[in-house]
Coordinates of C-alpha atoms in Angstrom, one line a residue:
Chain A
M2 CA -14.3 -1.4 22.6
E3 CA -15.6 2.1 22.9
R4 CA -17.0 3.3 19.7
G5 CA -15.0 6.1 18.2
S6 CA -12.1 7.6 19.9
M7 CA -9.8 5.9 22.3
R8 CA -7.2 7.2 24.7
A9 CA -3.5 6.7 24.4
R10 CA -3.8 3.9 27.0
S11 CA -5.3 1.6 24.4
A12 CA -2.3 2.1 22.2
G13 CA 0.0 1.3 25.1
I14 CA -1.9 -2.0 25.8
L15 CA -1.6 -2.9 22.1
L16 CA 2.1 -2.5 22.1
T17 CA 2.7 -4.1 25.5
M18 CA 0.7 -7.2 24.5
G19 CA 3.1 -7.7 21.6
I20 CA 6.4 -7.0 23.3
A21 CA 5.6 -9.5 26.1
A22 CA 5.4 -12.2 23.5
Y23 CA 8.3 -11.0 21.4
G24 CA 9.9 -13.7 19.1
D25 CA 11.8 -13.0 15.9
P26 CA 14.5 -10.3 15.4
Y27 CA 13.0 -6.9 14.6
V28 CA 13.6 -5.3 11.2
L29 CA 12.9 -1.6 10.9
G30 CA 9.9 -1.0 8.6
Q31 CA 8.7 -4.6 8.7
G32 CA 7.2 -4.7 12.1
L33 CA 7.7 -6.9 15.1
H34 CA 6.8 -10.5 14.2
V35 CA 5.7 -12.2 17.4
N36 CA 4.0 -15.2 15.7
D37 CA 1.7 -15.7 12.8
M38 CA -1.2 -14.3 14.8
V39 CA 0.5 -11.2 16.0
N40 CA 2.7 -8.7 14.1
I41 CA 3.1 -5.3 15.5
G42 CA 4.1 -2.0 13.9
G43 CA 3.6 1.7 14.0
Y44 CA 4.6 5.0 12.5
F45 CA 4.9 8.7 13.2
S46 CA 5.5 11.8 11.2
S47 CA 6.5 15.3 12.0
E48 CA 6.2 18.4 9.8
F49 CA 7.5 21.9 9.5
E50 CA 5.4 24.3 7.5
A51 CA 6.1 27.9 6.3
K52 CA 3.1 29.6 4.8
G53 CA 2.9 33.3 4.4
G54 CA 4.4 34.8 7.6
E55 CA 3.4 31.7 9.7
K56 CA 5.7 28.9 10.7
S57 CA 4.7 25.8 12.6
V58 CA 6.0 22.5 13.7
T59 CA 3.6 19.5 14.0
V60 CA 3.9 16.0 15.3
D61 CA 1.1 14.9 13.0
D62 CA 0.6 11.1 13.0
V63 CA 1.4 8.7 15.8
A64 CA 0.0 5.3 15.2
V65 CA 0.3 1.7 16.3
M66 CA -1.0 -1.3 14.5
A67 CA -1.3 -5.1 14.9
Y68 CA -2.2 -7.8 12.4
G69 CA -2.0 -11.5 11.9
E70 CA -3.5 -14.7 10.7
I71 CA -5.9 -16.4 13.0
N72 CA -6.1 -19.4 10.8
P73 CA -5.5 -19.9 7.0
M74 CA -9.0 -18.5 6.3
F75 CA -9.2 -15.6 8.8
S76 CA -6.9 -12.6 9.4
Y77 CA -7.2 -9.2 11.0
L78 CA -5.7 -5.8 11.2
A79 CA -6.2 -3.1 13.9
E80 CA -4.7 0.4 13.9
L81 CA -5.0 3.3 16.3
E82 CA -3.8 6.7 15.3
A83 CA -3.6 10.2 16.8
V84 CA -3.6 13.0 14.3
G85 CA -2.4 16.5 15.2
F86 CA -0.6 15.0 18.2
Y87 CA 1.3 18.2 18.9
R88 CA 1.5 21.6 17.2
K89 CA 3.5 24.7 17.9
N90 CA 3.2 28.0 16.2
I91 CA 6.8 29.3 16.1
G92 CA 5.8 32.9 15.6
N93 CA 3.5 33.4 18.6
G94 CA 4.5 30.3 20.7
D95 CA 1.0 28.9 20.8
E96 CA 1.0 25.1 21.5
R97 CA -1.9 22.7 21.1
G98 CA -2.4 19.0 20.4
D99 CA -4.8 16.2 20.6
Q100 CA -3.5 12.9 22.0
T101 CA -6.8 11.1 21.4
F102 CA -6.3 7.9 19.5
H103 CA -8.9 7.1 16.9
V104 CA -9.6 3.8 15.1
E105 CA -7.9 4.3 11.8
R106 CA -8.5 0.7 10.6
F107 CA -10.2 -2.3 12.2
Y108 CA -11.1 -5.1 9.9
G109 CA -11.1 -8.8 9.3
D110 CA -10.4 -10.7 6.1
M111 CA -12.2 -14.0 5.3
W112 CA -10.3 -15.6 2.5
L113 CA -12.3 -18.1 0.5
S114 CA -10.3 -18.2 -2.7
D115 CA -8.1 -15.9 -4.8
A116 CA -11.2 -14.9 -6.6
Y117 CA -13.3 -14.3 -3.5
N118 CA -12.1 -12.6 -0.3
I119 CA -14.3 -10.7 2.0
R120 CA -12.9 -7.8 4.1
F121 CA -15.3 -6.4 6.7
G122 CA -14.9 -3.5 9.1
K123 CA -13.2 -0.1 8.9
Q124 CA -10.7 -0.1 6.1
L125 CA -9.0 2.1 3.5
T126 CA -11.2 2.7 0.5
P127 CA -9.9 0.5 -2.3
I128 CA -9.6 3.3 -4.9
G129 CA -6.5 4.3 -6.7
Y130 CA -3.0 4.7 -5.2
W131 CA -3.0 7.5 -2.8
T132 CA -5.9 6.4 -0.7
R133 CA -4.2 3.0 -0.1
E134 CA -0.8 4.4 0.9
P135 CA -2.0 7.4 2.9
I136 CA 0.8 7.8 5.5
N137 CA 3.7 10.2 5.1
V138 CA 6.5 7.7 5.3
L139 CA 5.2 5.7 2.3
R140 CA 4.6 8.8 0.1
D141 CA 7.3 10.6 -1.9
T142 CA 6.0 14.1 -1.0
S143 CA 5.1 15.6 2.4
S144 CA 1.8 16.8 1.1
N145 CA -1.3 15.0 -0.3
P146 CA -2.9 16.1 -3.5
L147 CA -6.4 17.6 -2.9
Y148 CA -7.7 14.7 -5.0
S149 CA -7.0 12.3 -2.1
L150 CA -8.7 14.5 0.5
L151 CA -11.9 16.1 -0.9
L152 CA -13.5 13.8 -3.4
F153 CA -14.6 10.6 -1.7
P154 CA -14.5 9.1 1.8
K155 CA -11.0 7.7 2.3
F156 CA -12.3 5.1 4.8
L157 CA -15.0 2.5 4.3
T158 CA -16.9 1.0 7.2
G159 CA -18.5 -1.9 5.5
I160 CA -17.7 -4.8 3.2
D161 CA -15.2 -5.2 0.4
I162 CA -15.5 -8.3 -1.7
N163 CA -12.3 -8.6 -3.7
G164 CA -10.1 -11.0 -5.7
Y165 CA -8.6 -11.9 -9.0
I166 CA -11.0 -12.1 -11.9
P167 CA -10.9 -15.7 -13.2
S168 CA -9.5 -16.0 -16.7
M169 CA -8.1 -12.4 -16.7
E170 CA -4.5 -12.8 -15.5
G171 CA -3.3 -10.0 -13.2
T172 CA -6.7 -8.3 -12.9
K173 CA -8.4 -7.7 -9.6
Y174 CA -11.8 -6.4 -8.6
H175 CA -13.2 -4.7 -5.4
L176 CA -16.9 -4.5 -4.9
F177 CA -17.5 -2.5 -1.8
G178 CA -20.4 -1.2 0.1
Q179 CA -21.3 0.7 3.3
N180 CA -24.8 1.4 4.5
N181 CA -24.2 3.0 7.9
S182 CA -22.1 5.8 9.4
D183 CA -18.4 5.6 9.7
F184 CA -16.9 3.7 12.7
D185 CA -15.5 7.0 13.9
D186 CA -17.5 10.0 12.5
E187 CA -14.9 12.4 13.9
Y188 CA -12.1 10.8 12.0
I189 CA -13.0 10.7 8.3
N190 CA -12.6 13.3 5.6
I191 CA -16.2 13.0 4.4
P192 CA -18.7 11.7 7.1
N193 CA -21.2 9.6 5.2
T194 CA -24.1 7.2 5.6
H195 CA -23.9 5.3 2.3
F196 CA -21.0 4.4 0.1
F197 CA -20.6 1.8 -2.5
G198 CA -18.6 1.2 -5.6
L199 CA -16.6 -1.1 -8.0
S200 CA -12.9 -0.8 -8.5
I201 CA -10.8 -2.7 -11.1
E202 CA -7.0 -2.8 -11.2
R203 CA -4.8 -4.5 -13.7
E204 CA -1.1 -5.3 -13.5
I205 CA 0.1 -5.1 -17.1
S206 CA 3.8 -5.8 -16.3
S207 CA 6.0 -5.6 -13.2
D208 CA 6.5 -1.9 -14.1
F209 CA 3.1 -0.8 -15.2
N210 CA -0.4 -1.0 -13.8
G211 CA -3.6 0.8 -14.1
G212 CA -7.2 0.8 -13.0
G213 CA -10.5 2.6 -12.5
S214 CA -13.5 3.0 -10.2
I215 CA -17.1 4.0 -10.2
G216 CA -19.1 4.7 -7.1
E217 CA -21.6 6.7 -5.1
Y218 CA -21.8 8.1 -1.6
I219 CA -24.3 10.1 0.5
T220 CA -22.8 12.5 3.1
A221 CA -24.1 13.1 6.6
S222 CA -25.4 16.4 5.2
N223 CA -27.4 14.6 2.5
Q224 CA -25.2 15.4 -0.5
R225 CA -25.3 12.6 -3.0
T226 CA -22.2 12.2 -5.2
R227 CA -21.5 9.8 -8.0
F228 CA -18.0 9.6 -9.4
L229 CA -15.8 8.0 -12.1
Q230 CA -12.1 7.6 -11.4
A231 CA -9.0 6.3 -13.3
N232 CA -5.4 5.8 -12.4
G233 CA -2.1 4.6 -14.0
K234 CA 1.4 4.1 -12.8
Y235 CA 4.8 3.3 -14.3
D236 CA 7.5 2.4 -11.9
D237 CA 10.9 0.9 -12.7
S238 CA 13.8 1.1 -10.2
R239 CA 14.7 4.6 -11.4
W240 CA 11.6 6.4 -12.8
Q241 CA 8.1 6.6 -11.4
V242 CA 5.3 8.3 -13.2
M243 CA 1.8 8.1 -11.7
G244 CA -1.5 9.9 -12.2
E245 CA -5.1 9.8 -11.0
A246 CA -8.2 11.6 -12.2
L247 CA -11.7 11.8 -11.0
C248 CA -14.9 13.4 -12.2
A249 CA -17.8 13.7 -9.8
K250 CA -21.4 14.9 -10.0
S251 CA -23.1 15.9 -6.7
E252 CA -26.7 16.6 -5.9
Y253 CA -27.0 18.8 -2.9
A254 CA -29.7 19.0 -0.2
D255 CA -31.1 22.1 -1.9
R256 CA -31.5 20.1 -5.1
Q257 CA -28.8 21.9 -6.9
D258 CA -26.3 19.9 -9.0
G259 CA -22.5 20.5 -9.3
Y260 CA -19.5 18.9 -10.9
T261 CA -16.1 18.4 -9.5
L262 CA -13.0 17.6 -11.6
S263 CA -9.7 16.8 -10.2
G264 CA -6.5 15.0 -11.1
Y265 CA -2.8 15.0 -10.7
L266 CA 0.3 13.8 -12.5
Q267 CA 3.4 13.0 -10.5
G268 CA 6.9 12.1 -11.7
M269 CA 9.9 11.0 -9.6
Y270 CA 13.5 10.3 -10.6
R271 CA 15.6 8.2 -8.1
Y272 CA 19.2 8.9 -8.9
T273 CA 20.2 6.6 -6.1
P274 CA 18.0 4.3 -4.0
E275 CA 18.2 6.9 -1.2
H276 CA 17.8 10.2 -3.1
A277 CA 15.0 11.3 -5.4
V278 CA 13.6 14.4 -6.9
V279 CA 9.8 14.7 -7.3
G280 CA 7.4 16.9 -9.2
R281 CA 3.6 17.0 -9.2
F282 CA 1.1 19.0 -11.1
E283 CA -2.5 19.0 -9.8
H284 CA -5.8 20.6 -10.8
F285 CA -8.9 20.8 -8.6
N286 CA -12.2 22.5 -9.6
D287 CA -15.4 22.2 -7.5
H288 CA -18.0 24.1 -9.6
H289 CA -20.5 24.2 -6.8
S290 CA -18.4 25.7 -4.1
R291 CA -16.4 27.6 -6.7
Y292 CA -13.2 26.4 -5.2
A293 CA -10.6 25.9 -7.9
D294 CA -6.8 25.6 -7.6
T295 CA -3.9 24.5 -9.7
I296 CA -0.9 23.4 -7.8
G297 CA 2.7 22.7 -8.8
V298 CA 4.9 20.9 -6.3
V299 CA 8.7 20.4 -6.5
G300 CA 10.3 18.2 -3.8
Y301 CA 13.2 16.2 -2.7
S302 CA 13.1 12.9 -0.9
Y303 CA 16.0 11.4 1.1
R304 CA 15.6 7.9 2.6
P305 CA 18.7 6.7 4.5
W306 CA 16.7 3.5 4.8
Y307 CA 13.4 3.1 3.1
P308 CA 11.3 3.2 6.3
V309 CA 12.9 6.5 7.3
S310 CA 11.8 9.4 5.2
I311 CA 13.1 13.0 5.1
K312 CA 11.4 15.2 2.6
G313 CA 11.1 18.8 1.6
E314 CA 8.9 20.5 -1.0
Y315 CA 7.6 23.9 -2.2
Q316 CA 4.1 24.3 -3.5
W317 CA 2.9 27.0 -5.9
H318 CA -0.8 27.5 -6.0
S319 CA -2.9 29.5 -8.5
M320 CA -4.5 30.8 -5.3
N321 CA -1.3 32.6 -4.3
R322 CA -2.0 32.9 -0.6
E323 CA -1.8 29.1 -0.4
N324 CA 1.9 28.9 -1.5
R325 CA 4.0 27.1 1.2
A326 CA 7.1 25.2 2.0
L327 CA 6.9 21.9 3.8
F328 CA 9.5 19.6 5.4
S329 CA 8.8 16.3 7.0
F330 CA 10.4 13.5 8.9
S331 CA 8.6 10.2 9.3
V332 CA 9.4 6.6 10.3
L333 CA 7.6 3.3 9.9
F334 CA 8.3 0.8 12.6
Chain B
M4 CA 17.1 -4.0 -15.2
K5 CA 15.9 -4.8 -18.7
L6 CA 19.5 -5.3 -19.8
L7 CA 20.0 -7.8 -16.9
W8 CA 16.9 -9.7 -17.9
F9 CA 18.2 -9.8 -21.5
F10 CA 21.5 -11.3 -20.4
I11 CA 19.8 -13.8 -18.1
S12 CA 17.6 -14.9 -20.9
L13 CA 20.5 -15.2 -23.3
S14 CA 22.5 -17.2 -20.7
A15 CA 19.5 -19.6 -20.2
I16 CA 19.2 -20.1 -24.0
A17 CA 23.0 -20.6 -24.5
M18 CA 23.7 -22.9 -21.5
G19 CA 20.4 -24.4 -20.5
A20 CA 18.4 -23.1 -17.5
E21 CA 20.5 -22.7 -14.4
Y22 CA 17.8 -22.7 -11.8
S23 CA 14.4 -24.5 -11.4
V24 CA 11.2 -23.5 -9.7
I25 CA 10.0 -26.7 -8.0
V26 CA 6.8 -28.1 -6.4
S27 CA 5.8 -31.3 -4.8
K28 CA 5.5 -34.4 -7.0
K29 CA 1.8 -34.5 -6.0
A30 CA 1.0 -31.0 -7.3
P31 CA -2.0 -31.2 -9.7
F32 CA -0.2 -29.0 -12.4
S33 CA 3.0 -29.4 -14.4
T34 CA 3.9 -25.8 -15.5
L35 CA 3.4 -22.3 -14.1
S36 CA 3.8 -18.9 -15.8
V37 CA 6.2 -16.3 -14.6
Q38 CA 3.2 -14.1 -13.7
Q39 CA 1.7 -16.9 -11.5
I40 CA 5.0 -17.5 -9.7
R41 CA 5.5 -13.8 -9.2
E42 CA 2.0 -13.4 -7.7
I43 CA 2.6 -16.3 -5.3
F44 CA 5.9 -15.1 -4.1
L45 CA 4.6 -11.5 -3.7
Q46 CA 1.7 -12.9 -1.6
K47 CA -0.8 -11.5 -4.0
R48 CA -2.2 -14.9 -5.0
H49 CA -2.5 -18.0 -2.7
T50 CA -3.7 -20.8 -4.8
I51 CA -3.2 -22.5 -8.2
G52 CA -6.5 -24.1 -9.1
D53 CA -7.7 -25.6 -5.8
Q54 CA -4.2 -26.1 -4.4
K55 CA -3.2 -23.7 -1.6
M56 CA 0.4 -22.6 -2.2
I57 CA 3.2 -22.0 0.4
P58 CA 6.1 -20.0 -1.2
V59 CA 9.5 -20.7 0.4
N60 CA 12.4 -18.3 0.0
L61 CA 16.1 -18.9 0.5
V62 CA 17.2 -16.8 3.5
G63 CA 19.5 -13.8 3.2
Q64 CA 21.9 -12.7 0.4
D65 CA 22.4 -15.9 -1.6
E66 CA 23.1 -15.7 -5.4
V67 CA 20.3 -18.2 -6.1
R68 CA 17.8 -15.9 -4.4
F69 CA 19.2 -12.8 -6.2
A70 CA 18.8 -14.7 -9.6
F71 CA 15.2 -15.7 -8.7
E72 CA 14.3 -12.1 -7.7
S73 CA 15.8 -10.6 -10.8
A74 CA 14.7 -13.2 -13.4
V75 CA 11.3 -14.2 -12.0
L76 CA 10.1 -11.4 -9.8
G77 CA 11.6 -8.8 -12.0
M78 CA 12.7 -6.7 -9.0
D79 CA 16.1 -5.9 -7.4
R80 CA 16.6 -6.1 -3.7
N81 CA 16.0 -2.4 -3.0
R82 CA 12.7 -2.5 -4.8
L83 CA 11.7 -5.7 -3.1
N84 CA 12.5 -4.3 0.3
T85 CA 10.4 -1.3 -0.5
Y86 CA 7.5 -3.6 -1.6
W87 CA 7.6 -5.6 1.7
I88 CA 7.7 -2.4 3.8
K89 CA 4.6 -1.2 2.0
Q90 CA 3.0 -4.6 2.4
H91 CA 3.7 -4.5 6.2
F92 CA 1.4 -1.4 6.3
Q93 CA -1.2 -3.5 4.5
G94 CA -0.8 -6.4 7.0
I95 CA 1.0 -8.8 4.7
T96 CA 4.2 -10.5 5.6
P97 CA 6.9 -12.0 3.2
P98 CA 7.1 -15.7 2.5
I99 CA 8.8 -18.1 5.0
T100 CA 12.4 -18.9 4.5
Q101 CA 14.7 -21.9 4.6
P102 CA 18.4 -21.7 5.3
S103 CA 19.7 -23.6 2.3
V104 CA 18.8 -25.0 -1.1
E105 CA 19.0 -28.5 0.4
S106 CA 16.4 -27.6 3.0
I107 CA 14.2 -26.0 0.4
R108 CA 14.2 -29.2 -1.6
A109 CA 13.4 -31.3 1.5
F110 CA 10.6 -28.9 2.6
I111 CA 9.0 -29.1 -0.9
Q112 CA 9.3 -32.8 -1.0
N113 CA 7.4 -33.1 2.3
V114 CA 4.9 -30.2 2.3
E115 CA 2.2 -30.3 -0.3
G116 CA 1.5 -27.0 -1.9
S117 CA 5.0 -25.6 -1.2
I118 CA 6.9 -23.9 -4.0
G119 CA 10.6 -22.9 -4.1
Y120 CA 13.7 -22.6 -6.3
I121 CA 17.0 -24.5 -6.4
P122 CA 19.9 -25.0 -8.9
S123 CA 18.7 -27.2 -11.8
S124 CA 21.6 -29.6 -11.0
M125 CA 19.9 -30.4 -7.7
V126 CA 16.6 -31.5 -9.1
D127 CA 15.8 -35.1 -8.5
G128 CA 12.8 -37.4 -8.7
G129 CA 11.3 -36.2 -5.4
V130 CA 10.2 -32.8 -6.8
K131 CA 8.5 -31.5 -10.0
V132 CA 10.0 -28.7 -12.1
V133 CA 7.3 -26.1 -13.1
Y134 CA 9.5 -23.4 -14.5
E135 CA 13.2 -22.9 -15.4
F136 CA 15.2 -19.7 -15.5

């Protein structure tokens, strides 16, 4: 496999391999189950954005994935994604797009026991909620909080040892590390050469869970950042309240230090299984770059079926020029 | 949801448990907590002690399955569907299914490590009850 980017042809091969061996009936949102070794899925999202005088339409994510169990001990997951697949500026008619598929995830799991599982390869960083459900269709707002984009690498190309902590019911740990560049340097929010951390999560009841993480990474530009993170979530069938916060200290190549503080609190009320209103308050402050913003988001989510998501939102920023309206349509296959 | 749980619990106390979670007679344990059963059926945990577990669901829209999902998993069907869609993105599939409570009982009698649920009236000497609801 070519390191880094792949062309759309690779994605086609991945899909064709599965369809040729098609077995069970297909259920939207739960993938195509061919056999225990091959399950196939995918997703896409499109977005309309109005910011200032500019309006644009984007087909943002187009992705295919395959996963399965090779035997009771080994399983795998592979995912290819094209981001910014197509974009059109409605005002001036400019069109552009990048149909290059990148390796979003490519990992294996070696299961030894519930207390000891080893995941190796390119994977989602096991921190908090947003990083682990990063795609539009699984979210309840079209936008991501800045928290999930700017504070730590959202992918790990390394090893995550994880499992339940014996004698602590409902408590899981992730001990993860990376001592190399990302599998695809062009396709990560923070290119880095070194990343490790420890994450703990506890399920207190079926409705409530929480956790926290501690970690360190060194960016490709030699910035060393250490961070402390916490998250909590309440979710019954009607109400969901979730929040995450992170405090980071960075040491830059010029030997200067800087702190970054960020967090969000999001609430959602589902008045039917299909319809929900969402609100989010977020604060972000990077003392080094002097970039600070406070963001309020109010949105509406309609899911005719759960794997089909139609969402709209308006964002108010303390940096007024960033105010915008977003609408999105996304599907998980 | 909490009201439903309350009524299910009241019914179980007043009339005796209606359904049983069962495992093979050879299983090296005699009881399981709700949390353990929940984690097995949500594919979060795969073993009890050294025993690898195989959760077995009743297919489709059966009342026995609804009762199990509500009383043991603590989730209604909408929430459970949402959960499995999110797990699909993580590369995790739902438990295998059997077409009837009779076939669940037969499967559990014959496959070591399997776990399922049937009406308590169907429990016989071929299986072991580890939880009632």
